[in-house]
PDB file of C-alpha atoms and ligand atoms in Angstrom:
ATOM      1  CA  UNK Z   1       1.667-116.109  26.672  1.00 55.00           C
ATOM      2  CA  UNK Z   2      -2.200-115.869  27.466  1.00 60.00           C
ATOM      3  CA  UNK Z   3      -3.224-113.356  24.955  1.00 80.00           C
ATOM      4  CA  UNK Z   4      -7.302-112.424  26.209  1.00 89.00           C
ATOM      5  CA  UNK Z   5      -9.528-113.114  22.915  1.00 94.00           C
ATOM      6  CA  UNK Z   6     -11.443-110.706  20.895  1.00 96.00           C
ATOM      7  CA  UNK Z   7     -14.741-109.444  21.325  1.00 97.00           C
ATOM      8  CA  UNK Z   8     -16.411-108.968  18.347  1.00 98.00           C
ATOM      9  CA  UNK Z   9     -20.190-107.497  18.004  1.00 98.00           C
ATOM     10  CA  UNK Z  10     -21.672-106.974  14.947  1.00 98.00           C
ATOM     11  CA  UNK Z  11     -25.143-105.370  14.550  1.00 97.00           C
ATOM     12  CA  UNK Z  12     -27.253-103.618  11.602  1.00 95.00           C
ATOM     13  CA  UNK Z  13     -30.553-102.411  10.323  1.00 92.00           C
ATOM     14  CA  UNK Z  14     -32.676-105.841   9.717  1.00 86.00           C
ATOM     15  CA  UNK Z  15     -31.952-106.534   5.983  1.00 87.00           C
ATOM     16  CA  UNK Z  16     -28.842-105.411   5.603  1.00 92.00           C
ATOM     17  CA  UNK Z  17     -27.768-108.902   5.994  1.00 93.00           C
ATOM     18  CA  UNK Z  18     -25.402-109.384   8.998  1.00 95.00           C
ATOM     19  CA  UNK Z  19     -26.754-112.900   9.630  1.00 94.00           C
ATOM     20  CA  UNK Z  20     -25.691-113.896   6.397  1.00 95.00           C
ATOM     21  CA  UNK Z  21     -22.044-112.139   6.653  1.00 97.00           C
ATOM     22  CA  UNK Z  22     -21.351-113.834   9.995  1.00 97.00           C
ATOM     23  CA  UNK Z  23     -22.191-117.107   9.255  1.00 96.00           C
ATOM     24  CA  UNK Z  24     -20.476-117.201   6.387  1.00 98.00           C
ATOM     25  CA  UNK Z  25     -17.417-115.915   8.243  1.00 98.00           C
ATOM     26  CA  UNK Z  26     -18.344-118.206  11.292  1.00 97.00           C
ATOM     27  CA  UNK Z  27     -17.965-121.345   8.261  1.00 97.00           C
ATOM     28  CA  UNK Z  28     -14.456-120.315   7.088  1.00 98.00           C
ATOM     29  CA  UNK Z  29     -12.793-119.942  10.338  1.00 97.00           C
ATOM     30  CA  UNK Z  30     -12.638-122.213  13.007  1.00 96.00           C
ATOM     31  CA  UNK Z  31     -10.972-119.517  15.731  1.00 95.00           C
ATOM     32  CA  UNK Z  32     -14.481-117.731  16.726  1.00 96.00           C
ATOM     33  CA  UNK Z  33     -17.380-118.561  18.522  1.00 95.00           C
ATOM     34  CA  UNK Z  34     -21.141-117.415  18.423  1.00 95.00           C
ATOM     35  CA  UNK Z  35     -22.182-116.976  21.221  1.00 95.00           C
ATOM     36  CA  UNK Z  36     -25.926-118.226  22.274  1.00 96.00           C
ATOM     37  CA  UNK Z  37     -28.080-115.729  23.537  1.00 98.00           C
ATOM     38  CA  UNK Z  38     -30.948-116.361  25.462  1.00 98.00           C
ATOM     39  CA  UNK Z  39     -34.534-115.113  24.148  1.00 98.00           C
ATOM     40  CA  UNK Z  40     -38.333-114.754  25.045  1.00 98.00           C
ATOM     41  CA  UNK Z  41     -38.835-115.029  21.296  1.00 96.00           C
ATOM     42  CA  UNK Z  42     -40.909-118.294  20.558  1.00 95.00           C
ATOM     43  CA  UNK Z  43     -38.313-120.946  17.946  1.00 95.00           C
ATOM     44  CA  UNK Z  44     -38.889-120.564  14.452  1.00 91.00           C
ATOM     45  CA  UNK Z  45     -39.243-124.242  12.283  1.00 90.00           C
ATOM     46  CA  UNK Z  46     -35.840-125.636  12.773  1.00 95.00           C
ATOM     47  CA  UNK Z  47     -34.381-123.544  15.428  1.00 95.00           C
ATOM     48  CA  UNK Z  48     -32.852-125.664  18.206  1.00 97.00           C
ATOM     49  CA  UNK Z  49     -32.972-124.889  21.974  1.00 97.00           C
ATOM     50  CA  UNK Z  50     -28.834-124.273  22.661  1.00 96.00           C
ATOM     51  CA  UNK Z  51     -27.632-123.970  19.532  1.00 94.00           C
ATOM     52  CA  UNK Z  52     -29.473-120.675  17.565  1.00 94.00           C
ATOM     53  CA  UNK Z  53     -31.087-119.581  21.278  1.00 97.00           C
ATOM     54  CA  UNK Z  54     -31.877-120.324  24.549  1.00 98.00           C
ATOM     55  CA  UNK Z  55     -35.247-119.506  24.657  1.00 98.00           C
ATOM     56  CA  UNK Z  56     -36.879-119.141  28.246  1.00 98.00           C
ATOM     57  CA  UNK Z  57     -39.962-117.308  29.067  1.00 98.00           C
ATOM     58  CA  UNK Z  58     -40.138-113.818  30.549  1.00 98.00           C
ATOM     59  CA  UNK Z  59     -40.111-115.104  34.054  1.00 98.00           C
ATOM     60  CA  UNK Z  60     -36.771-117.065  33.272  1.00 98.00           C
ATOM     61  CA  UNK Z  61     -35.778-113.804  31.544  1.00 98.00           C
ATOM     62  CA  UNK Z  62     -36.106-111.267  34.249  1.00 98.00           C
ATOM     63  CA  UNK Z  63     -34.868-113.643  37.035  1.00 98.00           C
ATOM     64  CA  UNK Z  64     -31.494-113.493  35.105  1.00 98.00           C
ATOM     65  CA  UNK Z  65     -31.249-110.049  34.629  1.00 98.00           C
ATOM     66  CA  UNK Z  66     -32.337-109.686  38.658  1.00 98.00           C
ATOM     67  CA  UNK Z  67     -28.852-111.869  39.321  1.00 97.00           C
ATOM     68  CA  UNK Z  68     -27.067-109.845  36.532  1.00 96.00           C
ATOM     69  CA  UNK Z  69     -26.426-112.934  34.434  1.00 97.00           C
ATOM     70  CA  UNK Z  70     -26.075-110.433  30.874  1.00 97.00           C
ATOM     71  CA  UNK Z  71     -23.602-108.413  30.004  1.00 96.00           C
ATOM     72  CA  UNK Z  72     -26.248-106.434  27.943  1.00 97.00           C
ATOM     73  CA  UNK Z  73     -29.814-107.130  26.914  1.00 98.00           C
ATOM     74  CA  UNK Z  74     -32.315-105.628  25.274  1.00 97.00           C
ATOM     75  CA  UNK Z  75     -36.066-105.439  24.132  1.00 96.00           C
ATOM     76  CA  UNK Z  76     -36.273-106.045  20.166  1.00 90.00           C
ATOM     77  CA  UNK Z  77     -39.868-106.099  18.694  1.00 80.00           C
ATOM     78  CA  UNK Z  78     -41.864-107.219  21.729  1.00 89.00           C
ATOM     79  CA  UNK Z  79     -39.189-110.012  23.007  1.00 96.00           C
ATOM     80  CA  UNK Z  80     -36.134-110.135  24.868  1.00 98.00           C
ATOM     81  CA  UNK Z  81     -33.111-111.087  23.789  1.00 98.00           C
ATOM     82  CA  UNK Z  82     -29.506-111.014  25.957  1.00 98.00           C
ATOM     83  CA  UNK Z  83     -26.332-112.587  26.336  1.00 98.00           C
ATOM     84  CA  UNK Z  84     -24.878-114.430  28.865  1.00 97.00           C
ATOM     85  CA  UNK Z  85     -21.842-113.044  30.681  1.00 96.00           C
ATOM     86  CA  UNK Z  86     -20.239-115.697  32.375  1.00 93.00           C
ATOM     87  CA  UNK Z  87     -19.839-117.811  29.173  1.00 93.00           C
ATOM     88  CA  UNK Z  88     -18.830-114.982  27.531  1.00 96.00           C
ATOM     89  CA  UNK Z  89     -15.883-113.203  29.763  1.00 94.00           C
ATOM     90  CA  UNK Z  90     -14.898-116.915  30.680  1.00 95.00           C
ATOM     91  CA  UNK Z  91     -14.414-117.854  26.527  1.00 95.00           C
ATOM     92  CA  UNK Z  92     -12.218-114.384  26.321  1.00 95.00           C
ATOM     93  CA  UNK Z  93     -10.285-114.845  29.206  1.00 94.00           C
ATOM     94  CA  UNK Z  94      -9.233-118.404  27.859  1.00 94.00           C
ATOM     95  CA  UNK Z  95      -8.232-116.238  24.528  1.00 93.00           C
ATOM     96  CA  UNK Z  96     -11.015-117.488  22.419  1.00 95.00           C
ATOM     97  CA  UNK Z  97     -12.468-114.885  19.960  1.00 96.00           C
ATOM     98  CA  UNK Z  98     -16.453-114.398  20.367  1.00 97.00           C
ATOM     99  CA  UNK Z  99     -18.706-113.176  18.319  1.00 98.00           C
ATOM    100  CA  UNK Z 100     -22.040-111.649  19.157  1.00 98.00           C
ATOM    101  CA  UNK Z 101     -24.397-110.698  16.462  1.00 97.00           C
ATOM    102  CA  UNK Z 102     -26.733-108.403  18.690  1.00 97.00           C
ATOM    103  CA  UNK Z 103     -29.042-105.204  18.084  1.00 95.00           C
ATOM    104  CA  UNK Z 104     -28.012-101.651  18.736  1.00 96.00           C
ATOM    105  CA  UNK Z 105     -29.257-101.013  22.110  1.00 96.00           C
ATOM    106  CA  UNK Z 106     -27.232-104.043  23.023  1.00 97.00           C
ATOM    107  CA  UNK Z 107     -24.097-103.488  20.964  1.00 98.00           C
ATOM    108  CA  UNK Z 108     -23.977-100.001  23.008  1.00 97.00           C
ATOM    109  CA  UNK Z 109     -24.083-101.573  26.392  1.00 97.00           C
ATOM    110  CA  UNK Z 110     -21.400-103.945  25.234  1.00 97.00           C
ATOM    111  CA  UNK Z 111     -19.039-100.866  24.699  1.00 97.00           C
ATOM    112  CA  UNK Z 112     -19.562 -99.358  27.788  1.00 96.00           C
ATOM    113  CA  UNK Z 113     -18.624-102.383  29.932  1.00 94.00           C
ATOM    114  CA  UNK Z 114     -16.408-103.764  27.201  1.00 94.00           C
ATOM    115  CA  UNK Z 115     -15.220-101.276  25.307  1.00 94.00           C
ATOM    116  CA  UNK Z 116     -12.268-102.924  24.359  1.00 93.00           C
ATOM    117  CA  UNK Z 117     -14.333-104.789  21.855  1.00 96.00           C
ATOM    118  CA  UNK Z 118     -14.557-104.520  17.906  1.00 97.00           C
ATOM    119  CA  UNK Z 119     -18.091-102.732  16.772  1.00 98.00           C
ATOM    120  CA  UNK Z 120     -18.704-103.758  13.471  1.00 98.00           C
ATOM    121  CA  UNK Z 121     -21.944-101.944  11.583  1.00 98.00           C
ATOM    122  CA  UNK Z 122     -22.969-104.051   8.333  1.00 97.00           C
ATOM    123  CA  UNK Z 123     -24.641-101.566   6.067  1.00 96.00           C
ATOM    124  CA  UNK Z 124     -27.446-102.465   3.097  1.00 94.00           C
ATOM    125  CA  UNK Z 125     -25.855-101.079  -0.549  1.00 93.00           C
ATOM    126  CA  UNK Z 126     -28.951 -98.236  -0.303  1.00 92.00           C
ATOM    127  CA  UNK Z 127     -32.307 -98.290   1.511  1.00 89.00           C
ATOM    128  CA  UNK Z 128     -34.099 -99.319  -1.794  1.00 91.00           C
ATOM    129  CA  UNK Z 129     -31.953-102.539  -2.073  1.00 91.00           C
ATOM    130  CA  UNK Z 130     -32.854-103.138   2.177  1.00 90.00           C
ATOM    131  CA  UNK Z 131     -36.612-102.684   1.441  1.00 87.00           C
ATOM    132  CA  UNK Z 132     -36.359-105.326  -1.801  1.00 88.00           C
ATOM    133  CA  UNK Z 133     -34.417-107.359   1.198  1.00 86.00           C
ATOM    134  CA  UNK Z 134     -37.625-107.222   3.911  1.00 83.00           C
ATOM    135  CA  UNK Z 135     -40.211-107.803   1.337  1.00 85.00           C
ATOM    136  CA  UNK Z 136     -38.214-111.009  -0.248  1.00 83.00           C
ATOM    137  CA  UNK Z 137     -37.746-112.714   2.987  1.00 77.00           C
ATOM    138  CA  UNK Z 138     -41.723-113.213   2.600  1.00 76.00           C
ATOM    139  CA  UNK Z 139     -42.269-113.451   6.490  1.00 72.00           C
ATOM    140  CA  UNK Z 140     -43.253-110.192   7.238  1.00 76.00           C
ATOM    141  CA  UNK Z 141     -46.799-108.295   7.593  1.00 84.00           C
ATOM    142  CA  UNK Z 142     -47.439-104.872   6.066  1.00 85.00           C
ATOM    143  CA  UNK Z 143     -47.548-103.604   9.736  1.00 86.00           C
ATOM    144  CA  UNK Z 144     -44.145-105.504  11.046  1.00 82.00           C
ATOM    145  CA  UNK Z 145     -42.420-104.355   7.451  1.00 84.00           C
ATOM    146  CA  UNK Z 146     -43.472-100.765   8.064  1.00 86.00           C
ATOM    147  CA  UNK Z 147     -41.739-101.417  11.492  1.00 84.00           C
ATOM    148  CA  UNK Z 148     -38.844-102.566  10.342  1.00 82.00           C
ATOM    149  CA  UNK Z 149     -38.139-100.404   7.422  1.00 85.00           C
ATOM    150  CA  UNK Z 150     -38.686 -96.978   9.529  1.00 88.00           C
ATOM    151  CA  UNK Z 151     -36.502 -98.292  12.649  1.00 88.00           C
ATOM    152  CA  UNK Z 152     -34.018 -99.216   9.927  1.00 89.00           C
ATOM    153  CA  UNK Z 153     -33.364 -95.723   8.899  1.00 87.00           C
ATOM    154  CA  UNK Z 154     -33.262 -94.438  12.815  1.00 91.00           C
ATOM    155  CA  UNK Z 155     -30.585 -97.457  13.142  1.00 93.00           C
ATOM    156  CA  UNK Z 156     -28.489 -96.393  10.462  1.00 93.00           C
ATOM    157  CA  UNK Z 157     -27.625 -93.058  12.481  1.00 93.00           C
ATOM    158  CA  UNK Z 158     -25.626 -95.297  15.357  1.00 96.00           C
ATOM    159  CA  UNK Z 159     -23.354 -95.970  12.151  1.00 96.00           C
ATOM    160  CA  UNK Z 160     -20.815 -93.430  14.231  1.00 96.00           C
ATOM    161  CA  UNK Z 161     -20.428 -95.116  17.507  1.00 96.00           C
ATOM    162  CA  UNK Z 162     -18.899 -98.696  15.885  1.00 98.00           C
ATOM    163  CA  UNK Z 163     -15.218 -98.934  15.197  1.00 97.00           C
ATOM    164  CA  UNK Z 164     -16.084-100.002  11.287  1.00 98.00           C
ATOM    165  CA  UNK Z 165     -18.486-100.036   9.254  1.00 97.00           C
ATOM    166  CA  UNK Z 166     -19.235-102.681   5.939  1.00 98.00           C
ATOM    167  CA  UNK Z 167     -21.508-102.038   2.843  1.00 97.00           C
ATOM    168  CA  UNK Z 168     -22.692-104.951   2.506  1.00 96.00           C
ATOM    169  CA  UNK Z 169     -23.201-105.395  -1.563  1.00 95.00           C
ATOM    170  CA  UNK Z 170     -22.057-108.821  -1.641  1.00 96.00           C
ATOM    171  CA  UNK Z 171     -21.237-111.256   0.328  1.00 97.00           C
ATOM    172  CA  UNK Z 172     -18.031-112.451  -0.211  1.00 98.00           C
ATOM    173  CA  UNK Z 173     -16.581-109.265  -0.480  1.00 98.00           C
ATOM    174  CA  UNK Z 174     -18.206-108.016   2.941  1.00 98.00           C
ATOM    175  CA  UNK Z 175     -17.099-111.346   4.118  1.00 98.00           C
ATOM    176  CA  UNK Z 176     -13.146-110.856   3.220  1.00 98.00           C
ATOM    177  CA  UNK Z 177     -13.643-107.400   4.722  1.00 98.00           C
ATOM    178  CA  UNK Z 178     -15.182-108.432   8.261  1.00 98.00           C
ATOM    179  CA  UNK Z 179     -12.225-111.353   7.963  1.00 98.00           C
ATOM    180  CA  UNK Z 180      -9.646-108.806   7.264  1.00 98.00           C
ATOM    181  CA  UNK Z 181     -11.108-106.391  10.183  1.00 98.00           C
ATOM    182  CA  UNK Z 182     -10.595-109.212  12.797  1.00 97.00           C
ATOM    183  CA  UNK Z 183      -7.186-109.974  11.973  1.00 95.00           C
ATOM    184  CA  UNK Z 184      -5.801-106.462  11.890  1.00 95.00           C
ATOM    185  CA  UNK Z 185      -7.641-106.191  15.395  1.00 94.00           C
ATOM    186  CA  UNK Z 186      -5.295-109.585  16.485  1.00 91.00           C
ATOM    187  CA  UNK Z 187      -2.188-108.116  15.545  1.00 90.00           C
ATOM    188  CA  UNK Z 188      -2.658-104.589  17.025  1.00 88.00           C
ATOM    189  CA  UNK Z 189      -0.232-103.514  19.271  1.00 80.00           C
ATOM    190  CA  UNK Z 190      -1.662-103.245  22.434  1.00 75.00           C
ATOM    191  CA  UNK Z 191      -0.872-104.026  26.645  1.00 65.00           C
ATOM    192  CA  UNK Z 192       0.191-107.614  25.785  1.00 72.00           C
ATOM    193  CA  UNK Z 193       2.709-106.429  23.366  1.00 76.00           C
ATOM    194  CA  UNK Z 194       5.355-106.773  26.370  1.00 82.00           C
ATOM    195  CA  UNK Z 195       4.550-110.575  26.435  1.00 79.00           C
ATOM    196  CA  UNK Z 196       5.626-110.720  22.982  1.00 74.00           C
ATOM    197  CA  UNK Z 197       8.622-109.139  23.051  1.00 81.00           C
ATOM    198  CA  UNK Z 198       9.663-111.252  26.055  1.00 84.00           C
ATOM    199  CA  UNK Z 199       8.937-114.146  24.347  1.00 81.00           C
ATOM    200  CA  UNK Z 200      10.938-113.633  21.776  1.00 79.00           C
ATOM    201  CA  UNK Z 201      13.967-112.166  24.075  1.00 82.00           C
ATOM    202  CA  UNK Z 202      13.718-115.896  26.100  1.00 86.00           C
ATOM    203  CA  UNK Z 203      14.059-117.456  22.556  1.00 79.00           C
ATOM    204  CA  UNK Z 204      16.736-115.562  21.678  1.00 71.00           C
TER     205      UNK Z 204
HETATM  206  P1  5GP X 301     -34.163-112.746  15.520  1.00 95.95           P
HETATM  207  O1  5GP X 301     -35.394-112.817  16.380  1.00 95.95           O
HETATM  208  O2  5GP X 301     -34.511-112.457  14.085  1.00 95.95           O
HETATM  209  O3  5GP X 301     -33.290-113.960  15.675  1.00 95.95           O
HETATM  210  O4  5GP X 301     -33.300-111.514  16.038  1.00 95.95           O
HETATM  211  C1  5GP X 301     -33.853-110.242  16.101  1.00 95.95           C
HETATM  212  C2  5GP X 301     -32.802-109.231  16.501  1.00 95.95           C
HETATM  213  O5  5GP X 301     -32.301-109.492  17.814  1.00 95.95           O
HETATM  214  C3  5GP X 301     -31.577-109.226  15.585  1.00 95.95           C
HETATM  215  O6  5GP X 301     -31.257-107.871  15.280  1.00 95.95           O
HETATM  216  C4  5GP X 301     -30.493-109.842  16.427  1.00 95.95           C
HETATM  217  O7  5GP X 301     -29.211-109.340  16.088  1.00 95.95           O
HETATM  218  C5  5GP X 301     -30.901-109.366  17.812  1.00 95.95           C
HETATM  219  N1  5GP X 301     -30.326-110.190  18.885  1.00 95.95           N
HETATM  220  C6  5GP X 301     -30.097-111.527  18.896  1.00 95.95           C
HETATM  221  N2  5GP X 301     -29.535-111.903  20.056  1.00 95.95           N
HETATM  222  C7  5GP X 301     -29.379-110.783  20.792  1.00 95.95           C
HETATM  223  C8  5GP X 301     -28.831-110.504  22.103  1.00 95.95           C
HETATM  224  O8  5GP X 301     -28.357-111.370  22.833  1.00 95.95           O
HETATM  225  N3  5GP X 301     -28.884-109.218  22.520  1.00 95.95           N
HETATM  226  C9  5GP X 301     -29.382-108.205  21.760  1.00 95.95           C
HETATM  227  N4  5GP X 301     -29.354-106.971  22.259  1.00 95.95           N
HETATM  228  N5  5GP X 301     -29.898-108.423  20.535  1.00 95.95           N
HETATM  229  C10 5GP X 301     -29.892-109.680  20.058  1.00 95.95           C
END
């Protein structure tokens, strides 16, 4: 039986920690990928070309949407950012489960070509809590947290086109949640279900 993997695209208001929740769910399970998206962003310290982005310049950007190489993409605070589609469809058709942890705009392309997907919306604990957030990262300007903090309230409106939504108050917890949210969306009961029952009927 070759069951098609699940798409699984997570997005959120910047502080309300969805980085954190998927990597922490990315270390306990080894049956879902990231997948790399390519960016016009420049690499922070540390970031590696492959592995957190591929980053490629706007030329190298626009060429690939030109030959349709995303399945979505979108504009983000001055850069690009967009993920491949041929690694992508080719990881789900071979039944792997892939996770893409991309911004709104994207997320709602993703749905429309894909909407077979799982939309997952990680929500801050209260908008005081996702300010304390911004500021303590330490890397923004008065200008960019401004930014950030007034998009984040427009954001938290698309709350009602994702499949599920997780207050994210602590980690673990929103952790066990997104965990328990992927496996109820494995064992739904959906076109492949006659695959299963004829593979238990052959056993049988
Ligand atoms: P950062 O520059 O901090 O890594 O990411 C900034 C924002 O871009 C985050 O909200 C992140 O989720 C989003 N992002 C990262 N990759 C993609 C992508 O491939 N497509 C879209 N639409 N957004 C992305």
């Amino acid at each position: 039986m070759n069951k098609k993997g699940l798409l699984i695209v997570v997005s959120g208001p910047s502080g309300a920690g969805k980085g954190t929740i998927c990597k922490e769910v990315l270390s306990r399970r080894n049956d879902i990928f990231v997948s790399t998206s390519a960016t016009t962003r420049e690499p922070r310290d540390g970031e590696v070309h492959g592995v957190n982005y591929f980053f490629v310049s706007r030329e190298e950007f626009e060429k690939k949407i030109e030959e349709e190489a995303f399945i979505e993409y979108a504009e983000v605070y001055t850069n690009l950012y967009g993920t491949p589609k041929d690694t992508v469809l080719e990881k789900l058709n071979k039944g792997e489960n892939i996770l893409l942890e991309i911004d709104i705009q994207g997320a709602l392309q993703v749905k429309k070509r894909y909407p077979e997907g799982v939309f997952i919306f990680i929500l801050p604990p209260s908008m005081e809590e996702l300010k304390n957030r911004i500021i303590g990262r330490g890397s923004e300007t008065p200008e960019s947290l401004e930014r950030r903090f007034s998009s984040a309230f427009e954001e938290i409106e698309f709350v009602n086109q994702y499949d599920y939504y997780i207050i994210n108050d602590q980690v673990k917890k929103a952790s066990d949640l997104m965990e328990a949210i992927i496996d109820a969306e494995r064992c739904k009961v959906i076109e492949d279900i006659e695959d299963i029952v004829k593979m238990f009927k052959e056993e049988g």
